[in-house]
Each structure stands twice: as structure tokens, then as C-alpha cells.
PDB file of C-alpha atoms in Angstrom:
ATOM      1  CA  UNK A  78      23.464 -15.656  13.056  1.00  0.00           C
ATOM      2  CA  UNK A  79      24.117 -12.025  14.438  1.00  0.00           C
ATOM      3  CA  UNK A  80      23.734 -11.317  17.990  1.00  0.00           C
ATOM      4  CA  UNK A  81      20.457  -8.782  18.112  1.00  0.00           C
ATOM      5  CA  UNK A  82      22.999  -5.997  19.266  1.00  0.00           C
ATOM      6  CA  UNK A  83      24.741  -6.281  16.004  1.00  0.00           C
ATOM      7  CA  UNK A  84      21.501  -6.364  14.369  1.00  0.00           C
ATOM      8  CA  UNK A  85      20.304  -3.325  16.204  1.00  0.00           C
ATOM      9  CA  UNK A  86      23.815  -1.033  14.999  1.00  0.00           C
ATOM     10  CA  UNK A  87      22.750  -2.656  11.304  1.00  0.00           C
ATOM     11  CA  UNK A  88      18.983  -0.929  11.951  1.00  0.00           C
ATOM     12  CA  UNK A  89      20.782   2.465  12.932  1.00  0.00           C
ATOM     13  CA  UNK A  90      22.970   2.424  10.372  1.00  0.00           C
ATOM     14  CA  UNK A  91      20.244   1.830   7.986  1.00  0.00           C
ATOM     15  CA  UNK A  92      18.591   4.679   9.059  1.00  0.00           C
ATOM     16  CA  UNK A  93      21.226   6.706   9.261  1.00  0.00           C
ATOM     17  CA  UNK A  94      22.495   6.328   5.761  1.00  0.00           C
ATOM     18  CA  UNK A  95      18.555   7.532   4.939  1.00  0.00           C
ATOM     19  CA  UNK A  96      18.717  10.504   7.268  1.00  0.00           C
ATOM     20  CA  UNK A  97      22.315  11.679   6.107  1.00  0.00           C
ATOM     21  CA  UNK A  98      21.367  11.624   2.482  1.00  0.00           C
ATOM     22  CA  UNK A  99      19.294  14.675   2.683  1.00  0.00           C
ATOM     23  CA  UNK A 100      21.799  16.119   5.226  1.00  0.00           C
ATOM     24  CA  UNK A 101      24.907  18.487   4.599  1.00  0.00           C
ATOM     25  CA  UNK A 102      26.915  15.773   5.907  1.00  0.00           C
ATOM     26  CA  UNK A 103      26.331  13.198   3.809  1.00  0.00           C
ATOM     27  CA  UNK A 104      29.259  13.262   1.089  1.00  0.00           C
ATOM     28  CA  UNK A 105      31.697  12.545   4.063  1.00  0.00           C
ATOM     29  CA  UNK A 106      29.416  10.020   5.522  1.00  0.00           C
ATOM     30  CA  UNK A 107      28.887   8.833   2.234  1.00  0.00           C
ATOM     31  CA  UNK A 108      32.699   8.052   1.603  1.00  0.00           C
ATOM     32  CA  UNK A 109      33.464   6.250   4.788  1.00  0.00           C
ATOM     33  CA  UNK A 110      30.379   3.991   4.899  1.00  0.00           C
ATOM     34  CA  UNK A 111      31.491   3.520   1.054  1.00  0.00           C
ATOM     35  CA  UNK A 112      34.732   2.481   2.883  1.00  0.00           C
ATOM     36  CA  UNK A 113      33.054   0.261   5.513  1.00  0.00           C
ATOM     37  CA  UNK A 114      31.453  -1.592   3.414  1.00  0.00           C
ATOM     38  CA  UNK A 115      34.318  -2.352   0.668  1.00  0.00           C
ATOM     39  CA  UNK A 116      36.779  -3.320   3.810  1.00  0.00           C
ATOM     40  CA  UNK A 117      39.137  -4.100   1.006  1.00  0.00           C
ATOM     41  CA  UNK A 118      38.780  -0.738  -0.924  1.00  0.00           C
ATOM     42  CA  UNK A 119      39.404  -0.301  -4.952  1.00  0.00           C
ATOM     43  CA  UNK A 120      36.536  -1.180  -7.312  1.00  0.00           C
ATOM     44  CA  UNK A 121      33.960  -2.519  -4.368  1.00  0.00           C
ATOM     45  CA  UNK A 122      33.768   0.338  -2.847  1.00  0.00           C
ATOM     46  CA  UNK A 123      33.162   2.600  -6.135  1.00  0.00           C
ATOM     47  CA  UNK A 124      30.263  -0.144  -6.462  1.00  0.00           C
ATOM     48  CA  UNK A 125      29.077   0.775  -2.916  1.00  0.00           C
ATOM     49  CA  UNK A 126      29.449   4.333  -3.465  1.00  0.00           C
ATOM     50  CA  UNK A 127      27.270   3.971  -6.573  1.00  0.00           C
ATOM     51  CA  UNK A 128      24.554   2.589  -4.952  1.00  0.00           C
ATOM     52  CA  UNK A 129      24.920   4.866  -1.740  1.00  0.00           C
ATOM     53  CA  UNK A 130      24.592   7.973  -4.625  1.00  0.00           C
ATOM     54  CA  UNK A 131      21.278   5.883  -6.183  1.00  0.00           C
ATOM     55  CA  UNK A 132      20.043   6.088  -2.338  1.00  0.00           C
ATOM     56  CA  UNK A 133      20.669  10.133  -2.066  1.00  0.00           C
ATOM     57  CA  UNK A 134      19.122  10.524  -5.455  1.00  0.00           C
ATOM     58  CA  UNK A 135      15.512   8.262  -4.733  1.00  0.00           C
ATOM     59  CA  UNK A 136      15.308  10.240  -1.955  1.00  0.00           C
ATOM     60  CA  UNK A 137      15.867  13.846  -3.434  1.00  0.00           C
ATOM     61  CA  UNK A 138      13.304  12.969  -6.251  1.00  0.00           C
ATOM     62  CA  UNK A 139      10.965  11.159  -4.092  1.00  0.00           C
ATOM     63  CA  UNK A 140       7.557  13.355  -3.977  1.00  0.00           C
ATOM     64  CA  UNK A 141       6.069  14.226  -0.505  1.00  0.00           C
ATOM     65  CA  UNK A 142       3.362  11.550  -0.695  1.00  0.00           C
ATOM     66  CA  UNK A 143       5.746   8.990  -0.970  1.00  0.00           C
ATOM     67  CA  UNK A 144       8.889   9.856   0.941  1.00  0.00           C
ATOM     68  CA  UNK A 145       8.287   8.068   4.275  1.00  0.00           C
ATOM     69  CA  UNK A 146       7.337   4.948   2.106  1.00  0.00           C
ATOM     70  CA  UNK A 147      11.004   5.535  -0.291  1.00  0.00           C
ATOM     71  CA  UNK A 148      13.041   6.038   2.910  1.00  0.00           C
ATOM     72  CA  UNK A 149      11.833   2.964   4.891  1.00  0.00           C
ATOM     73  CA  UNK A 150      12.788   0.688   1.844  1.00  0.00           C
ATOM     74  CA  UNK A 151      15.724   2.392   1.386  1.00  0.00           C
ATOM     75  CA  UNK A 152      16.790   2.358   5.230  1.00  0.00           C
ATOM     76  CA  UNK A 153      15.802  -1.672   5.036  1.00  0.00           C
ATOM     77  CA  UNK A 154      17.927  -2.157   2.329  1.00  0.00           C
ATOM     78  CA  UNK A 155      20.831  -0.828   4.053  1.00  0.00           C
ATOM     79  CA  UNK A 156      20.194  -2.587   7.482  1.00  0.00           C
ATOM     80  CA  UNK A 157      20.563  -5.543   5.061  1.00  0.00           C
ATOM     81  CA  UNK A 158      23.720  -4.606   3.480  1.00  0.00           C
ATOM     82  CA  UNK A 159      25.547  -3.839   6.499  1.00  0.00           C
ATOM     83  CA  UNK A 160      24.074  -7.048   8.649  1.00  0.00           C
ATOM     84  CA  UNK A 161      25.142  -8.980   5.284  1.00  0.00           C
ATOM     85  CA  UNK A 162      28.580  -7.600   5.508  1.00  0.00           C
ATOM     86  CA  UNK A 163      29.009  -8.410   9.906  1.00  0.00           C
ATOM     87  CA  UNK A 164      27.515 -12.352   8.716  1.00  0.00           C
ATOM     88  CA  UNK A 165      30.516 -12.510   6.165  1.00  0.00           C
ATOM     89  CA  UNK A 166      32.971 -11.651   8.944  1.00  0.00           C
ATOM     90  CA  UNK A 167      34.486 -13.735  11.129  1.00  0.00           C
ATOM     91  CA  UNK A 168      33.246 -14.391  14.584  1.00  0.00           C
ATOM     92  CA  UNK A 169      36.808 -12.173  16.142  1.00  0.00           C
ATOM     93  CA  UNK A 170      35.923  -9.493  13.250  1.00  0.00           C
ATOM     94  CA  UNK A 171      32.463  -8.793  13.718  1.00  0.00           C
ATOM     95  CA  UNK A 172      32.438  -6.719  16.914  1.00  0.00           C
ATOM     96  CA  UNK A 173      35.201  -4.257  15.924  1.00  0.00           C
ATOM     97  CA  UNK A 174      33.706  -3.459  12.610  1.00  0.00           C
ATOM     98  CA  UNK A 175      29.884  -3.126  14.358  1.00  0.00           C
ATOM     99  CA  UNK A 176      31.864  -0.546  17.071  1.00  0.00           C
ATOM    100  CA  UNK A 177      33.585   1.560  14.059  1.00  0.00           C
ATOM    101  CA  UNK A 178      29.913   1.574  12.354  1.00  0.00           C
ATOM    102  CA  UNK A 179      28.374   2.256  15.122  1.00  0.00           C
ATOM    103  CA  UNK A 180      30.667   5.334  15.295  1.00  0.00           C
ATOM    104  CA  UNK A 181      29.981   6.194  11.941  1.00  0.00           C
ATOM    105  CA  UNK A 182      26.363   6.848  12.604  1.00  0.00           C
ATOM    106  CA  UNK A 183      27.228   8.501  15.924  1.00  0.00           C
ATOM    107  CA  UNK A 184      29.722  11.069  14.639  1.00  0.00           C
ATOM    108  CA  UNK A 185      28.044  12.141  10.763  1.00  0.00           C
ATOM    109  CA  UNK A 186      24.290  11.791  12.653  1.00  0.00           C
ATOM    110  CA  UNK A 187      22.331  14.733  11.841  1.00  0.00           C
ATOM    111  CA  UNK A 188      20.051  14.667  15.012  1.00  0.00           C
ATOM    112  CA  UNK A 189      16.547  14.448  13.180  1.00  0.00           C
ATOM    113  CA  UNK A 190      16.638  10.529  12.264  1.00  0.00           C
ATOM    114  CA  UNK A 191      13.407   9.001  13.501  1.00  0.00           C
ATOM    115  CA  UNK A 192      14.488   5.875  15.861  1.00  0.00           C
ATOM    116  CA  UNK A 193      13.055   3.454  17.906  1.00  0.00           C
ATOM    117  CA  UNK A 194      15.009   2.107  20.521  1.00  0.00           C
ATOM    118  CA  UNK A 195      15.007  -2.379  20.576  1.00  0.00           C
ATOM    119  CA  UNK A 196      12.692  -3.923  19.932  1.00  0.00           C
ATOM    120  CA  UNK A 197      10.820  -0.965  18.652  1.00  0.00           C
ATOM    121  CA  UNK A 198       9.764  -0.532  15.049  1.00  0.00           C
ATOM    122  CA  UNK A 199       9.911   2.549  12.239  1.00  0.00           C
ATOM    123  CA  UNK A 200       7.411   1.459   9.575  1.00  0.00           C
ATOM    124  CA  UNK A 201       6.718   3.788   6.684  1.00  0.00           C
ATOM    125  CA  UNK A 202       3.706   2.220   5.695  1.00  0.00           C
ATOM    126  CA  UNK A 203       0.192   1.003   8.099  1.00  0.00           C
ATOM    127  CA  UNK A 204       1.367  -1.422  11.118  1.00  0.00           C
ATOM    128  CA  UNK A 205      -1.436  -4.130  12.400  1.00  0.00           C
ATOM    129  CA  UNK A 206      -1.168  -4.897  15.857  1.00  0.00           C
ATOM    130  CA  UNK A 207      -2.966  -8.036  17.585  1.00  0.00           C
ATOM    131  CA  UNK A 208      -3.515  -9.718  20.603  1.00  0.00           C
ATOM    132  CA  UNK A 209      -5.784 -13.026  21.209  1.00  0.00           C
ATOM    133  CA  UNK A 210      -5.822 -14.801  24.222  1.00  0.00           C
ATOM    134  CA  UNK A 211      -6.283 -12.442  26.476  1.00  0.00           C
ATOM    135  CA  UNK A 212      -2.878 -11.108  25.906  1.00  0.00           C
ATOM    136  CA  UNK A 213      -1.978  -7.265  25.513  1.00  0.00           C
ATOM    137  CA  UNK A 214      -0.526  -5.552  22.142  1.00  0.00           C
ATOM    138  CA  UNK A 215       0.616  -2.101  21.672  1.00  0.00           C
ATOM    139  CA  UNK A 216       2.494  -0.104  19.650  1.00  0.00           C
ATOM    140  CA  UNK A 217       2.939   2.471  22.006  1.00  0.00           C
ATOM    141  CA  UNK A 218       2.254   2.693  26.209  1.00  0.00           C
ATOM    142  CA  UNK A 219       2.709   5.772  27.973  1.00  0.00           C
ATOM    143  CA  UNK A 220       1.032   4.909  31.500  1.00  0.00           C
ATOM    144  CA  UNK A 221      -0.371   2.009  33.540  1.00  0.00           C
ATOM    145  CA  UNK A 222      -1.818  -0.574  31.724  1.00  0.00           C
ATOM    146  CA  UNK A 223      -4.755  -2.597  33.724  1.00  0.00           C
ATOM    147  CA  UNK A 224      -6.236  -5.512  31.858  1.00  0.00           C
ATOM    148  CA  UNK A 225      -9.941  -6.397  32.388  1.00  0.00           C
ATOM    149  CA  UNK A 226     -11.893  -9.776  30.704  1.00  0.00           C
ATOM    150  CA  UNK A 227     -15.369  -9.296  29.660  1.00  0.00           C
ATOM    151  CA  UNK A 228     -18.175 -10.506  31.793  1.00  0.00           C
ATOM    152  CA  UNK A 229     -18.941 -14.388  30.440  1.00  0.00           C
ATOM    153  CA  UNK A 230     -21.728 -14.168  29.119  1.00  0.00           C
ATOM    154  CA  UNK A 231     -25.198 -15.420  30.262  1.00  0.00           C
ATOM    155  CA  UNK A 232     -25.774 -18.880  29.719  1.00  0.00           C
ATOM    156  CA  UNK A 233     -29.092 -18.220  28.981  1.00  0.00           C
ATOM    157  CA  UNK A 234     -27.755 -15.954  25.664  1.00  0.00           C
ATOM    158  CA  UNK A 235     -25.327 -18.691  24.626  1.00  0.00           C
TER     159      UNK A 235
END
């Protein structure tokens, strides 16, 4: 099981390999998380570069209506690629290889990727939030939050 700091540089790179498709960046990017991924190099990482290209291509030819909904699969798929990859490594392995991804996404980032810091969430699609109990949910707080029950109700009402 991956520490949730590996599993957060997994969710960035996810993302990034989304954002740096449709970026002038990208065919560099492209290569070296190709490279990441294969560790080994030769055919595996002509297989990764294949799918990174299917990626860049669903998202070129993805209409308006349905981008946000195409990227945040796409970004998933690749948080689960690379988290795949760190749970294949060995425990002495896994830190080094999150550090040079997480440099990766640091040095090809194009500076408009949509993130949300731990725990936070990027959904593409609708997000339900609920509380019971008289516990508080939110998907976003700006401010003071103040929680108030409701008056119990007259007896006499039941």
C-alpha cells in the first residue's frame, strides 16, 4: 500500500500528463514519462508511448461538451498507471522514482492544470456531498463556519 504522499505525486502526475497533452511541451514530456514508466526502456516504453499518444489524441478530438468529462478519465487513468508502477517497486525504490516524477510534472508543467491540493478533489462530472448526524460537509469553505441544530420540535406536533 502507497503512502498517501506517493499517492498524491500519482494524482499530479495524472493531471499533468492531461494538461501537457494540449500543451507545446508535451512531446518532451511525453518521452520522459514514456521513459518513467518503462524503467527498463526498449519495447515497454514504445507501448507506453503509444498509449500516452492515444491520451493526446482523445483529448484533441474530444468536443467542448465533453472535454472536462474525457480529461478526468484520462487523468484517472494515469494516476493509476503511475501508482501501479511505485506498488511494483520495491519499498528502497519507491521514493526516488516518486521524487524524479514529481520533477517531471514540476519542470514540463504548463501552469494552467486545475489542482486541488490533499485531500481535495477534481471531478469532471456532478459531486454529491452529505452530512448526517449533525456533522458538516463541504466542498469548498472560504470563511467561518458556525453550526446551529434546529429547534426540537414541539411535542405537541410530534
Amino acid at each position: 500500500m502507497l503512502s498517501e504522499a506517493l499517492r498524491t505525486i500519482a494524482a499530479e502526475a495524472g493531471v499533468a500528463v492531461v494538461d501537457t497533452a494540449r500543451s507545446d511541451l508535451w512531446a518532451l514530456f511525453q518521452q520522459q514519462v514514456a521513459s518513467w514508466l518503462a524503467r527498463e526502456g526498449g519495447q515497454a516504453e514504445h507501448s507506453e508511448l503509444a498509449r500516452l499518444a492515444e491520451t493526446a489524441a482523445a483529448l484533441r478530438t474530444t468536443g467542448d461538451a465533453e472535454a472536462r468529462t474525457v480529461a478526468a478519465r484520462h487523468a484517472v487513468v494515469w494516476q493509476d498507471r503511475f501508482i501501479a508502477l511505485l506498488e511494483r517497486l520495491a519499498a528502497d525504490e519507491r521514493i526516488p522514482a516518486a521524487d524524479h516524477l514529481r520533477r517531471l510534472v514540476h519542470d514540463h508543467s504548463s501552469g494552467s492544470t486545475e489542482t486541488a491540493a490533499a485531500p481535495g478533489v477534481i471531478a469532471g462530472q456532478s459531486v454529491r456531498i452529505q452530512a448526517d448526524h449533525g456533522a458538516l460537509a463541504a466542498g469548498v469553505v472560504n470563511g467561518d463556519v458556525h453550526i446551529s441544530f434546529p429547534p426540537v420540535p414541539d411535542p405537541s406536533r410530534g
